[in-house]
Structures are given as structure tokens and as C-alpha cells.
Coordinates of C-alpha atoms and ligand atoms in Angstrom, one line a residue:
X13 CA 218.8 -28.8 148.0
X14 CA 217.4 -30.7 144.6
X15 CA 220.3 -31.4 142.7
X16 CA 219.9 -30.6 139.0
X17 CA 218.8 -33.4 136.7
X18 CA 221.3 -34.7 133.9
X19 CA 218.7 -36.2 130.7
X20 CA 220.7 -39.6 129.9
X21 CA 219.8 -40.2 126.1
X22 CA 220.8 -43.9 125.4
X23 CA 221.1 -44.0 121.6
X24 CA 222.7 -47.6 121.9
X25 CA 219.6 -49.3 119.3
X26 CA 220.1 -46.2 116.8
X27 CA 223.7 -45.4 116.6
X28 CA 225.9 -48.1 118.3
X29 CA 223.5 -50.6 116.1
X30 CA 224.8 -48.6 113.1
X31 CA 228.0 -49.8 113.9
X32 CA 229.4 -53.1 111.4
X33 CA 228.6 -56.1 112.4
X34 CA 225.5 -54.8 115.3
X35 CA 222.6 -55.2 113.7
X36 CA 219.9 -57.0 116.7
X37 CA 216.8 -58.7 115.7
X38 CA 213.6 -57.0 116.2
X39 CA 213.1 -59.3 119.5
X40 CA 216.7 -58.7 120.8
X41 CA 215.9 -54.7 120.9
X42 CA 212.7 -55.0 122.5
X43 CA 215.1 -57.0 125.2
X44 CA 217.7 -54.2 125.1
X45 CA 214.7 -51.6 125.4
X46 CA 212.8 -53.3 128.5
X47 CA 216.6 -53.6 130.0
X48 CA 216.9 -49.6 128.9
X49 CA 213.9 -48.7 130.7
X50 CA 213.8 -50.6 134.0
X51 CA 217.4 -49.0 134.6
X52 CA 216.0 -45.5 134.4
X53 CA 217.4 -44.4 130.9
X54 CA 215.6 -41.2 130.2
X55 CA 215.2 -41.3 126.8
X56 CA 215.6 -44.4 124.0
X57 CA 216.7 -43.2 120.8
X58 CA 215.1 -46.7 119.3
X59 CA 216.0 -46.0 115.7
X60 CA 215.9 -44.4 112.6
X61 CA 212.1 -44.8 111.1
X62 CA 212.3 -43.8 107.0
X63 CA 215.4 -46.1 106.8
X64 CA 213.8 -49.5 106.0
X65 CA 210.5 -51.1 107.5
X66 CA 212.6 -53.0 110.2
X67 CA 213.5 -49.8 111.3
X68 CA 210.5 -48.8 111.9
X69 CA 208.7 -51.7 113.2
X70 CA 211.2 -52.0 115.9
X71 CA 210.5 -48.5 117.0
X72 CA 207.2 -48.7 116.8
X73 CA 207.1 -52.0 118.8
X74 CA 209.8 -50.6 121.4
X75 CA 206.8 -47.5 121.7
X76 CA 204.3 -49.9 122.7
X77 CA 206.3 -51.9 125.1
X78 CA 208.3 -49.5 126.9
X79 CA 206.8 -47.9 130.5
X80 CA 208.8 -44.7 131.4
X81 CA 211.5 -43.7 128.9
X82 CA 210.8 -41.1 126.2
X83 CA 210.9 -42.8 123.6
X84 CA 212.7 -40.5 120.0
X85 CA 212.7 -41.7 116.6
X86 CA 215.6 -39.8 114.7
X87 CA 214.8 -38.5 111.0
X88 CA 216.6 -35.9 108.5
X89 CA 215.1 -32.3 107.7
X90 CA 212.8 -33.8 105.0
X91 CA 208.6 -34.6 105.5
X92 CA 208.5 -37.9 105.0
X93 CA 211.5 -38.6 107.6
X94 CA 209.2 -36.4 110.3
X95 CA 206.4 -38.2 109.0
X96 CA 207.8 -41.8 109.5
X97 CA 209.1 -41.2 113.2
X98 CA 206.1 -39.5 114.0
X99 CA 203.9 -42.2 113.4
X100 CA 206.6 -44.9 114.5
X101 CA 206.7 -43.7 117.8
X102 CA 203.0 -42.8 118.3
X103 CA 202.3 -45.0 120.7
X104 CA 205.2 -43.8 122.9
X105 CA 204.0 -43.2 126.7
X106 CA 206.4 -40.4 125.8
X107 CA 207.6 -39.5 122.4
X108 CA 209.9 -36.6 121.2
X109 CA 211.2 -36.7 117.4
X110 CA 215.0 -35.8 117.0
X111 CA 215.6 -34.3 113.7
X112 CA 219.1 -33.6 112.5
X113 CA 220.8 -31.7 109.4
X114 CA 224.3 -30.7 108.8
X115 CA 225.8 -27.6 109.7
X116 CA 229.7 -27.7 108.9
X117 CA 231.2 -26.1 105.4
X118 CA 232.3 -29.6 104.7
X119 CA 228.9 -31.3 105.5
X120 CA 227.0 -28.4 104.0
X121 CA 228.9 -28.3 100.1
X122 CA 229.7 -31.9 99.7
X123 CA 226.9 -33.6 101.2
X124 CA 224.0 -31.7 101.6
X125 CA 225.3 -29.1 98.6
X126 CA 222.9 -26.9 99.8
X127 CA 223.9 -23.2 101.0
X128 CA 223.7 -22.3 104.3
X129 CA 220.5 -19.7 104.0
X130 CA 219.1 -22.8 102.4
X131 CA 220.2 -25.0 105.5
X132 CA 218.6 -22.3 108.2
X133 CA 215.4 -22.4 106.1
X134 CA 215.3 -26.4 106.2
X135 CA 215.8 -25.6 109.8
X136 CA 213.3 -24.1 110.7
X137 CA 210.5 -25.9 108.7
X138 CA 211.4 -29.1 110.0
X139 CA 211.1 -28.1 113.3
X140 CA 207.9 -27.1 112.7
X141 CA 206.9 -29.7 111.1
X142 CA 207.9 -31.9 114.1
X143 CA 206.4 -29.8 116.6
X144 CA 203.0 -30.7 115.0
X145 CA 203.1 -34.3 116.0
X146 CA 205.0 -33.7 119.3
X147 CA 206.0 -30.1 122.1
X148 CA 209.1 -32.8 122.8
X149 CA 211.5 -31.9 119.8
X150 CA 215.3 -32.1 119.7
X151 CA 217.1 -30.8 117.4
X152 CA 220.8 -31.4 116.0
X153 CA 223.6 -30.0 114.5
X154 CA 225.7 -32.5 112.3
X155 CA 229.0 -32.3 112.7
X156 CA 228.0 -29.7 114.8
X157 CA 231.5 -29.1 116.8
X158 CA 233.0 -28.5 112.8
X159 CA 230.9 -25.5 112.2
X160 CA 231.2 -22.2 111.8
X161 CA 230.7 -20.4 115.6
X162 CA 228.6 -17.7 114.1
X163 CA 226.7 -19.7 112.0
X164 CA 225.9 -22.7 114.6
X165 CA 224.3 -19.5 116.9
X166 CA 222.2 -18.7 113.9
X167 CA 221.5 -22.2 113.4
X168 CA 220.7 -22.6 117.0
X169 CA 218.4 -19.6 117.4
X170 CA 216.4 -20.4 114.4
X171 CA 215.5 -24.5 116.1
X172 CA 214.5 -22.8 119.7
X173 CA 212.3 -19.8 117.7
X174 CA 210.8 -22.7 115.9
X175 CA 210.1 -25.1 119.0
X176 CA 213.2 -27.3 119.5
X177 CA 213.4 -27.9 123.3
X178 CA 216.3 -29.8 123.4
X179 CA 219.5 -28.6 121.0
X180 CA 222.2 -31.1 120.6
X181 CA 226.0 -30.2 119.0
X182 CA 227.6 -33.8 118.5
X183 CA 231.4 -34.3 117.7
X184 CA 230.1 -36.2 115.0
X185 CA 233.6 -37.1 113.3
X186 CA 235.4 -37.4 116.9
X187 CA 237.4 -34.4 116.4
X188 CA 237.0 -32.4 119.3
X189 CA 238.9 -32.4 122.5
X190 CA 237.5 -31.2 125.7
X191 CA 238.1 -27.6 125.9
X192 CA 237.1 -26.8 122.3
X193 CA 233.9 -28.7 123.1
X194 CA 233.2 -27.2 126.3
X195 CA 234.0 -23.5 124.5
X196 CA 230.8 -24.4 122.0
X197 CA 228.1 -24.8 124.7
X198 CA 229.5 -21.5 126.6
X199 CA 229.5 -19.8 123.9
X200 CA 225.7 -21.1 122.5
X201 CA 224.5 -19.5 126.4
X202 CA 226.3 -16.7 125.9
X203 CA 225.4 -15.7 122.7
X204 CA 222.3 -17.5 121.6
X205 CA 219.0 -14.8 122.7
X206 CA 216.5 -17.8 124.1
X207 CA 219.2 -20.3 124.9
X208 CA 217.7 -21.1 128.6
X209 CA 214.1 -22.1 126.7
X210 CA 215.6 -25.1 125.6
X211 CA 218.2 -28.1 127.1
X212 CA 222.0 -28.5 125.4
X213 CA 223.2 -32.0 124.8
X214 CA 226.2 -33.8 124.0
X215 CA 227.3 -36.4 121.6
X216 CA 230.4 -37.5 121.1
X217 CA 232.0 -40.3 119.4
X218 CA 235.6 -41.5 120.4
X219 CA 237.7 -41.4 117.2
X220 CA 240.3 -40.0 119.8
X221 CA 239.5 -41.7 123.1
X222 CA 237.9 -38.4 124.4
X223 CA 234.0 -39.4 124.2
X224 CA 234.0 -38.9 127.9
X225 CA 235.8 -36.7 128.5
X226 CA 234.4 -34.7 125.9
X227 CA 230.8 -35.2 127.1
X228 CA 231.7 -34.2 130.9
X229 CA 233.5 -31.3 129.4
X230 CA 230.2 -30.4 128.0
X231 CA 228.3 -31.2 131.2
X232 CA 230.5 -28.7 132.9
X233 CA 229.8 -26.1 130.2
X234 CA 226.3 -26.1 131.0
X235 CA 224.8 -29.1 128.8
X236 CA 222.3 -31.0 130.3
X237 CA 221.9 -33.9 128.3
X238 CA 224.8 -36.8 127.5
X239 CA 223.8 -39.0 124.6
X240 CA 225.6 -42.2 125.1
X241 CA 225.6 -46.0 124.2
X242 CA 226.3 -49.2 126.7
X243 CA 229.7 -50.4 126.0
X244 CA 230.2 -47.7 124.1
X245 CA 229.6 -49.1 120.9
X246 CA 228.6 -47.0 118.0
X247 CA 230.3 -46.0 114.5
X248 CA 233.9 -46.5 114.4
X249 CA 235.3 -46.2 117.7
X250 CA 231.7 -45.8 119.1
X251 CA 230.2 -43.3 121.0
X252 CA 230.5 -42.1 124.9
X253 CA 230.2 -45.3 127.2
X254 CA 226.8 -44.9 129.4
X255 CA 228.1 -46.3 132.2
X256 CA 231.2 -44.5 132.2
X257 CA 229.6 -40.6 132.0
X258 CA 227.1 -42.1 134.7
X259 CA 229.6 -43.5 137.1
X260 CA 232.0 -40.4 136.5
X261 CA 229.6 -38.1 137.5
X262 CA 228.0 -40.4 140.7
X263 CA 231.8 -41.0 142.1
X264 CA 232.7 -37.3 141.8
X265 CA 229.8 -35.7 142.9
X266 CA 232.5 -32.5 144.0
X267 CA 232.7 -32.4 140.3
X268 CA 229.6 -32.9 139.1
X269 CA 226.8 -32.0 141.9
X270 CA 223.8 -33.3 139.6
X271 CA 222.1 -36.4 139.6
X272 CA 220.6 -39.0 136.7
X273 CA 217.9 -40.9 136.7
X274 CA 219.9 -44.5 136.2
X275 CA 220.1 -47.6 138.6
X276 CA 223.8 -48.0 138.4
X277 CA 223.2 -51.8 139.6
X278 CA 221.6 -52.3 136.7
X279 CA 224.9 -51.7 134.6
X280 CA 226.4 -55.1 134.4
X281 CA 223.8 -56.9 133.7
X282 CA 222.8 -54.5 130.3
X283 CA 226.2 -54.4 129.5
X284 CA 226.5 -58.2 129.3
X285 CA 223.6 -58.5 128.0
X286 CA 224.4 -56.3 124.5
X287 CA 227.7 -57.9 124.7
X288 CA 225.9 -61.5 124.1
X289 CA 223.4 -60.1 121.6
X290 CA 226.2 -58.3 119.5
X291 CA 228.7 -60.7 119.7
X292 CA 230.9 -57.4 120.7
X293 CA 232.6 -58.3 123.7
X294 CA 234.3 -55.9 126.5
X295 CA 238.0 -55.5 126.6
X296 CA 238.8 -56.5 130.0
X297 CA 240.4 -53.1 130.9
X298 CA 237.2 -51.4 130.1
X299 CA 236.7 -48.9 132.4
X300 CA 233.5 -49.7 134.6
X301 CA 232.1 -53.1 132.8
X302 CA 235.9 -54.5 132.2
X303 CA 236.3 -58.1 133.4
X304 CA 239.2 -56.6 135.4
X305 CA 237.5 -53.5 136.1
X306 CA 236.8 -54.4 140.0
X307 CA 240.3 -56.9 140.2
X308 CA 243.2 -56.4 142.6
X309 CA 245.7 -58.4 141.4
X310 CA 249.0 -56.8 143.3
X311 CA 250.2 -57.9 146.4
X312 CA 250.4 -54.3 147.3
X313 CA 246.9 -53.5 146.3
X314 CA 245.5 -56.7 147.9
X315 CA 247.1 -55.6 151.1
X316 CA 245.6 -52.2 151.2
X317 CA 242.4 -53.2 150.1
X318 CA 242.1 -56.2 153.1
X319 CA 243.0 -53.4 155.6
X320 CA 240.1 -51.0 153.5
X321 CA 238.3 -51.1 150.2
X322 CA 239.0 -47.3 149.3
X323 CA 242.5 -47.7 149.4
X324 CA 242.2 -48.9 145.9
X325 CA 238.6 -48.8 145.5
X326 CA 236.6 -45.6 143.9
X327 CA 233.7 -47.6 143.8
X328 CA 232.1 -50.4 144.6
X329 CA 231.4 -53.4 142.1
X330 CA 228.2 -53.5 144.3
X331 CA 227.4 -50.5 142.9
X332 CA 227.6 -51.4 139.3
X333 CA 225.8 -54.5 139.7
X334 CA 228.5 -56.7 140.0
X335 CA 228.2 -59.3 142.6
X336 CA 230.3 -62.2 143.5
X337 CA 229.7 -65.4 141.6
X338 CA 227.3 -67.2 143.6
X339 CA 227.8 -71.2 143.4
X340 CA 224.6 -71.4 143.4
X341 CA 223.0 -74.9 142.5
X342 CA 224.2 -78.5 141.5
X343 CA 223.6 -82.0 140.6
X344 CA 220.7 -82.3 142.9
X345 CA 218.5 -78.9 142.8
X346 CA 214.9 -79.1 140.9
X347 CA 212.8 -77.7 139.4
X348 CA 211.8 -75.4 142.1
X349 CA 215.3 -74.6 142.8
X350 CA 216.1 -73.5 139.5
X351 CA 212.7 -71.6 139.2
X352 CA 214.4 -69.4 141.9
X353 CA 217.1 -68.7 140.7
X354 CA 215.6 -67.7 137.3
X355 CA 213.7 -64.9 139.6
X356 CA 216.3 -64.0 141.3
X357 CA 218.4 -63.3 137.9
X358 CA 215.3 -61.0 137.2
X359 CA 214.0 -63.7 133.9
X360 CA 210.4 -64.7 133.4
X361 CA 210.5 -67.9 131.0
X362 CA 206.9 -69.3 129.3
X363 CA 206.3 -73.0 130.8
X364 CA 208.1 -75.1 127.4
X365 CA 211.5 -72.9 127.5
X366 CA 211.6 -73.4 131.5
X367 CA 211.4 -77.3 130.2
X368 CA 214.0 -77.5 127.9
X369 CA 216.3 -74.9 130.5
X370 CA 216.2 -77.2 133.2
X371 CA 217.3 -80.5 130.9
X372 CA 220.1 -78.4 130.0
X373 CA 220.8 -77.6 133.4
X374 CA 220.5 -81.1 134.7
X375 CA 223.0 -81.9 131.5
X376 CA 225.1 -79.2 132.6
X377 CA 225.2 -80.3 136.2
X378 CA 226.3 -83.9 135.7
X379 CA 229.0 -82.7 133.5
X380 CA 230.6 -79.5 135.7
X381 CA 230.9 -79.5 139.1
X382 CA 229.7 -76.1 139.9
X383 CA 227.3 -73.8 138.4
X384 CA 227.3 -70.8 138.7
X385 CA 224.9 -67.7 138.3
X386 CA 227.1 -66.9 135.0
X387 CA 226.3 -70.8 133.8
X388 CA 222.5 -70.3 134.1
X389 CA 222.4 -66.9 132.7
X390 CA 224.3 -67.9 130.2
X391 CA 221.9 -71.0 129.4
X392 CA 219.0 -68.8 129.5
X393 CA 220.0 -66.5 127.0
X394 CA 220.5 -69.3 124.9
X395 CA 216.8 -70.1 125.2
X396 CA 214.9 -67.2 124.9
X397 CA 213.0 -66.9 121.5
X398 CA 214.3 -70.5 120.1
X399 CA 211.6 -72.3 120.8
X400 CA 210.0 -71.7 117.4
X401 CA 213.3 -71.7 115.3
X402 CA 212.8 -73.7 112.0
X403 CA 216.5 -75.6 112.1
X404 CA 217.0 -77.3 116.2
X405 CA 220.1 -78.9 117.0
X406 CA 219.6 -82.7 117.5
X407 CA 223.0 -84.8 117.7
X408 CA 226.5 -84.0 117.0
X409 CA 229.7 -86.7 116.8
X410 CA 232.8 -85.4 116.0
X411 CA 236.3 -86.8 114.7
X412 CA 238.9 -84.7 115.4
X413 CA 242.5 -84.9 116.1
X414 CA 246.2 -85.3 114.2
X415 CA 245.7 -88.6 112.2
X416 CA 242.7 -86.5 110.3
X417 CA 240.4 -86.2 108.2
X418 CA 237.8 -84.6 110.7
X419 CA 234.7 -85.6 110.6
X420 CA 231.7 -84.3 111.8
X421 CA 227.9 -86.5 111.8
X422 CA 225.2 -84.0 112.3
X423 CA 221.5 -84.5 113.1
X424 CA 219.1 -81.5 112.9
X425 CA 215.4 -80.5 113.5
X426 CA 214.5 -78.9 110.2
X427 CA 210.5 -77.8 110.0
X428 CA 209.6 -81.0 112.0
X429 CA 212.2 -83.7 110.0
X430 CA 215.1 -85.2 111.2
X431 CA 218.2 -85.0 108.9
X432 CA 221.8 -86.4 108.5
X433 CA 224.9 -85.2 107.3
X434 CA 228.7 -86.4 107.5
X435 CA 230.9 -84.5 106.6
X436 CA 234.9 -84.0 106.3
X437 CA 236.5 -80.6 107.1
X438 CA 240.0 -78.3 107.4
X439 CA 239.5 -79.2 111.4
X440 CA 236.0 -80.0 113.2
X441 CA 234.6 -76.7 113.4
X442 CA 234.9 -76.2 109.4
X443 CA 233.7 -79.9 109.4
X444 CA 230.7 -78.8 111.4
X445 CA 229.6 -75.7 109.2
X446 CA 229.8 -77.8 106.2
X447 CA 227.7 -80.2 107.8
X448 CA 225.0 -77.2 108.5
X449 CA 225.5 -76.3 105.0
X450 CA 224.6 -79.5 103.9
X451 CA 221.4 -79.9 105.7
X452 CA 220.1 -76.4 104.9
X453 CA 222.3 -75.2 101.7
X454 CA 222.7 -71.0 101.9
X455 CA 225.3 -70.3 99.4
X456 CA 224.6 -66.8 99.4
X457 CA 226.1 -66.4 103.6
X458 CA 229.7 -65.4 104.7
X459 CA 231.0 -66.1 108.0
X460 CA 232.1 -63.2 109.2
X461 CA 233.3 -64.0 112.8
X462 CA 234.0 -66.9 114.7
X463 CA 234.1 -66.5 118.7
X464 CA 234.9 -68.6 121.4
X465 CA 234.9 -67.8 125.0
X466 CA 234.8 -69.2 128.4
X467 CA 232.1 -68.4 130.7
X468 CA 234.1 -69.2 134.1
X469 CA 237.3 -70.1 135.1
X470 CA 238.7 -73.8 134.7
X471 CA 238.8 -76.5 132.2
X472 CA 235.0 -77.8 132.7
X473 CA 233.7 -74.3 131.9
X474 CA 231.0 -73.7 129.2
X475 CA 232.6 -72.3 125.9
X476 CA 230.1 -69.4 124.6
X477 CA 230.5 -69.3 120.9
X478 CA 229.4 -66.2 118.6
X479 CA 228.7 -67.2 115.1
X480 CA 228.4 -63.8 112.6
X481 CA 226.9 -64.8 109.3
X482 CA 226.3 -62.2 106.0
X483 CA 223.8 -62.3 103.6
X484 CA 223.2 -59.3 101.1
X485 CA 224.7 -56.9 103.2
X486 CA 222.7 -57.9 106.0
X487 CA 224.5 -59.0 109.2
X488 CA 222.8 -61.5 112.1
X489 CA 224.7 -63.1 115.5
X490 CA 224.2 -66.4 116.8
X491 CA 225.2 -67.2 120.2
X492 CA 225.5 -71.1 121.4
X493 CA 226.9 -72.5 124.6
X494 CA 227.8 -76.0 126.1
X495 CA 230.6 -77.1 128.4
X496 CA 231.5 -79.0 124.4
X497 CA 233.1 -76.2 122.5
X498 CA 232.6 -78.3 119.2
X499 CA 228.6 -78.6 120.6
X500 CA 228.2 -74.6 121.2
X501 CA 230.2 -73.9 117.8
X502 CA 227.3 -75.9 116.0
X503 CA 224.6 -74.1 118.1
X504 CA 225.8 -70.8 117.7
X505 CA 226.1 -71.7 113.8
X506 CA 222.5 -72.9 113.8
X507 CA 221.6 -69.7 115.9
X508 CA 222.5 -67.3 113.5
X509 CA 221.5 -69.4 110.3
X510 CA 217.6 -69.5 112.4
X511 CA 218.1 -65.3 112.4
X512 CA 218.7 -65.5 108.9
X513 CA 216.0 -67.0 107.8
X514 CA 213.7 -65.0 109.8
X515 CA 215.3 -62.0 108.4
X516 CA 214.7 -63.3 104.4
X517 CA 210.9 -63.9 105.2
X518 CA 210.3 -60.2 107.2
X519 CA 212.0 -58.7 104.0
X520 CA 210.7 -60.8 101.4
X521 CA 207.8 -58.8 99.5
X522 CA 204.5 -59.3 100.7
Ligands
ZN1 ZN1 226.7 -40.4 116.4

């Protein structure tokens, strides 16, 4: 028997980078996208088109690059919103439009201030409208689990008469809890004439700590569609964790007898890699992508798991992708070694960036004794898109200790020159920053977040720095790493300074 199909919506590039502090280069979401696609996500929500160019560029680029997943650009009920998303996602392989209003008394008075016939007519014309430019067209309720029961049916009926296929009710505020939410979507199928012409989705956001919950609650209720992010990030407290509805449902098939289309080994590695990107890293109880998530630490548990896994085990780390660190090369492996690897990983690096990763490695080697495949993946990401950065790390010496001042003597690469700076500082990192400050002045940036952590276990591990910098509301991350913490503080400075400048030029007027 064909088990019914669940539509995974991964809305990590529209809502979770809504959230403070997420905001990914245009290059760092056509990463997250590829990574999206290849592990079977059925649908990319990949922005928010009308609300500035970068917006749309990235969807539109996302459109062009991605192979499988449906790819939905999100607008309000207005023209030039369906407009926007319908020409950003035009060259889709698949394209639907999501278009949203609000339906709650609250939403509907204060922010809309428009009545509620006025609300159905907006409706119904902006489905419409959509429909001309795609037959794939969801529709959603804003603060849809807020709203009056009979009016979300007449709200409901009125997007399916006018050509929404897929009908989402999100918990928009996080308000819900499960058996409310589940009580919505049976009563939509039981009172909504049409309901079966189109799909029911969930989105929840976990204000409450019941995103999943909810959004399983709403699975059972007859929705077929979970929008979700990876890790879970998204406003606030963020939205329903991917990985978490999509193991759920795959380790309690008794439960849940329906199938997705995601390659659940592909979870660790997307989840680490947004983690890097953002800056946002996992709690290590997280369920599913958790550093501890897979560790038996009690003798008890230990015991029982030596005798058999399932003891403690629901599932495997296998199947999530995680696999045991591998040491993997050393002081003596090449180029062909490393090359490898690299493919192994599942990275394709042009012929200069493969250059400049293997000095690193060879660095890395002669100054830890193992590497392992967290070292080189962590060295990679490092590399990828830096070879045409304007400011390039050079030289660092650094003073530091209790007799003071600290000092730090910088060298950088800016546009081709070498230049120096020495500098004292409140301790060598603020010594370093100052230092970068001094080289390439940017008065108007705040440092927003400062991040250290190790990569491995033991004292010779590489530190992997985040570095958040703001300028005029807009927020980039900069990631550096180096077995010197002092070393990958600097890079991940220069990192994010590199994004910044990028970001003035793209929104500088033509
Ligand atoms: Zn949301």
C-alpha cells in the first residue's frame, strides 16, 4: 500500500531569516537552497520578493539554481506583492506564490483596519490574481488559529473557490496548543464545502515549546503539509524544527503511517551548516541535531546499549547523518588525499580555493595531531566565496597576558596593499578589532556578538569564532577558525567586515 505523502515546506530563508541577527548573504542562501533541495525538501519558501531588491534577487537566483523543489515566493493581498514574487520566481522548475492576509479581530482592526467583508473580498482577488501567473497557489490565514471559527470557514471557502490549492492556518503568535489546533483543521473538513480540492498545512511557531507538537497535532487532524525551519529558527522562539516533525513521524510510523520526501542523512550536515552561516548555534540538548542528542553518558545506559542499541536508542545517528568522527588525514597526506576527502564531504572547490585549503591544512596538520572530518569541514567553510574579499588576513602578533597593555600588530590585504597597524586594547581580542578598525575605519558598525567555540575535543582544537557586526539596521556574520583563538577572532572580524562591504555596494544606488 502507497503511504500518503506529507508536503515538507522548509521556510528556513523566509521566516527563520526574519529572525534578529539571521540575515545570510545572497551566496550563503543559494548554499542553504542547493543543501534544501538535494535533501528532498518539497517546497523552498526562499523569501519575501516586494520587501527590498535583496529579497528578491535571492529568490530569483535560488529559482534558477534549484533542480526539484517548488520553489514559493511569499507576498501580502496587494498587486504589486503578487506581482513581485511572480516574476521573482519565474524561473522556478516549479513555482507556487503563497499569499497571506490576516484573519483574527485583533489582526483585522489594528493592523489591517479593514472589516472583515473587506478582508474576504481582498481574498479572493488576490488569489486570483495569483492564479494568473501560477495553478500552484497557497494561501494563508494570519494569525489564523486566533480567528473567529465561522469566519476562518468563510475565509477558507472563498481562497479554494478562487484557486488556492494549498490552505495554510499558522499559529502565528504561538498561542495554540495541540488540541485547539488539531480542532481547526477538523473542523475546516468538516465544514468547509470543497475542503478535499485543496491541501491543509501547518505553521507553527514555538512561543510555548509546542511547534511540534502542534504541527503533528495538525498532521493527525488531516493536514498535509508542515511548514518548518532547520534548527528551528524563526521569529522569536522560531518555528517547528524540520528535522524534528520529520524524524517524529519516520520513528513512529504507528503514529504517523505517511511518508516525506526528505533524506534524513542529510540532516546533520544542513543543520550544521545554517548553524555556521548564522552564527546561531544548537543547544546541545536539541532534540535530533543536539551535540548530546546521540550521547550515552550513564553507566546504566552504556551497559544496555553495549548489550543493544534500542535499549536506549530510538534511532539511529546513522540515520540523521551523523557518523563517527573519522581521523581521517595527517601531517603526511597530499594533495590527492585531501581532494578525497573534499568529495567525500560532498564539496566541489574551484582550483585557487583548493590551493589556499590545503596550506591551511598542512598548517593545521603540523600544529594538531589529528584532523578530523569536523577540522576540514570546518576549514572549508571558511574558504568558500573569500577568495575575492577586498580586506585578507596577512599577519597577526599578539601581546597579551597580566603585566598589560595588550597589544596587537596587524597586517592585512586591503584591494591589493599591505597595511600595518599596532594597537593597544581592554585584552587582545579588543586590541585586535581596534587594530581592524584602524586599517579600514567603519565608525558607523556595532559588534553585536562575539562567539567562540571549539570544534573537537582537547586543548589543540581549532576555536571557530562568530563575529556579528551592525550597520544601519542591517546585520552580517563572519565566521573564522584556526587552532589560535586570537588568529580565528581576527578572521571572523575580517569575515564579517568583507560581508559588509559587499552589502553597502549591492544597496548603494546605482
Ligand atoms: Zn511564521
Amino acid at each position: 500500500m502507497n503511504k500518503e505523502r506529507i508536503t515538507i515546506f522548509d521556510t528556513t530563508l523566509r521566516d527563520g531569516e526574519q529572525s534578529p541577527g539571521c540575515s545570510m548573504t545572497l551566496d550563503e542562501k543559494l548554499r542553504m537552497a542547493r543543501l534544501l533541495d538535494e535533501m528532498g525538501v518539497d517546497v523552498i519558501e526562499a523569501g519575501f520578493p516586494i520587501a527590498s531588491p535583496g529579497d528578491f534577487e535571492a529568490v530569483s537566483r535560488i529559482s534558477e539554481t534549484v533542480k526539484t523543489s517548488t520553489i514559493a515566493g511569499l507576498c501580502r493581498a496587494k498587486d504589486a506583492d503578487i506581482e513581485a514574487a511572480a516574476q521573482a520566481i519565474e524561473k522556478a522548475p516549479r513555482k507556487r506564490i503563497h499569499t497571506f492576509i490576516s484573519t483574527s479581530p485583533l489582526h483585522m482592526k489594528y493592523k489591517l483596519q479593514m472589516e472583515p467583508d473587506a478582508v474576504v473580498d481582498a481574498i479572493a482577488a488576490s488569489v486570483a490574481k495569483a492564479r494568473q501567473y501560477t495553478d500552484d497557489v497557497e494561501w494563508s490565514a494570519e494569525d489564523g488559529s486566533r480567528t473567529e471559527p465561522d469566519f476562518l470557514c468563510r475565509c477558507v471557502e472563498t481562497a479554494i473557490r478562487a484557486g488556492a490549492s494549498t490552505i495554510n492556518i499558522p499559529d502565528t503568535v504561538g498561542y495554540a496548543m495541540p488540541e485547539d489546533y488539531a480542532a481547526l483543521f477538523t473542523m475546516l473538513r468538516t465544514r468547509v464545502p470543497d475542503m478535499d480540492k485543496a491541501v491543509l498545512s501547518v505553521h507553527c511557531h514555538n512561543d510555548l515549546g509546542v511547534a511540534v507538537a502542534n504541527s503533528l497535532a495538525g498532521v493527525k487532524a488531516g493536514a498535509r503539509q508542515i511548514e518548518c525551519t532547520i534548527n528551528g529558527i524563526g521569529e522569536r522562539a522560531g518555528n517547528a524544527a524540520l528535522e524534528e516533525v520529520v524524524m517524529a513521524m519516520r520513528t513512529r510510523p504507528d503514529a504517523f503511517p505517511y511518508e516525506t520526501g526528505i533524506d534524513t542523512t542529510a540532516i546533520t550536515k544542513v543543520s550544521r551548516t545554517l548553524s555556521t552561516i548564522t552564527g546561531f548555534s544548537v543547544q546541545p540538548n536539541k532534540a535530533v541535531v543536539g551535540a548530546n542528542a546521540f550521547a550515552h553518558e550513564s553507566g546504566i545506559h552504556q551497559d544496555g546499549m553495549l548489550k543493544n542499541a534500542q535499549t536506549y536508542e530510538i534511532m539511529t545517528p546513522e540515520s540523521v547523518g551523523l557518523v563517527k568522527s573519522e581521523l581521517v588525514l595527517g601531517k603526511h597526506s597530499g594533495r590527492h588525499a585531501l581532494k578525497n576527502k573534499l568529495q567525500d564531504l560532498g564539496y566541489k572547490l574551484d582550483d585557487t580555493a583548493f590551493q589556499d585549503l590545503f596550506q591551511r591544512f598542512k598548517v593545521l596538520a603540523d600544529r594538531k595531531k589529528t584532523i578530523f572530518d569536523e577540522d576540514i569541514e570546518t576549514l572549508i567553510e571558511e574558504e568558500i566565496g573569500r577568495e575575492k574579499d577586498r580586506i585578507q588576513f596577512v599577519a597577526l602578533q599578539i601581546q597579551a597576558g597580566t603585566r598589560g597593555p595588550q597589544v596587537a600588530e596587524l597586517v592585512l590585504d586591503v584591494d591589493g596593499n599591505a597595511q600595518n597597524a599596532k594597537t593597544e586594547g581592554n585584552g587582545p581580542v579588543d586590541a585586535i578589532f581596534r587594530a581592524i578598525r584602524e586599517i579600514v575605519p567603519h565608525p558607523d558598525a556595532h559588534l553585536q556578538l562575539y562567539q567562540v567555540h571549539a570544534v573537537t575535543g582537547g586543548t589543540d582544537a581549532q576555536a571557530e569564532v562568530t563575529v556579528r557586526l551592525e550597520e544601519d539596521g542591517k546585520t552580517v556574520n563572519g565566521q573564522g577558525a584556526d587552532v589560535d583563538t586570537l588568529v580565528a577572532s581576527c578572521r571572523a572580524y575580517i569575515h564579517a567586515l568583507n560581508k559588509l562591504l559587499t552589502k553597502r555596494t549591492r544597496s548603494a544606488p546605482a
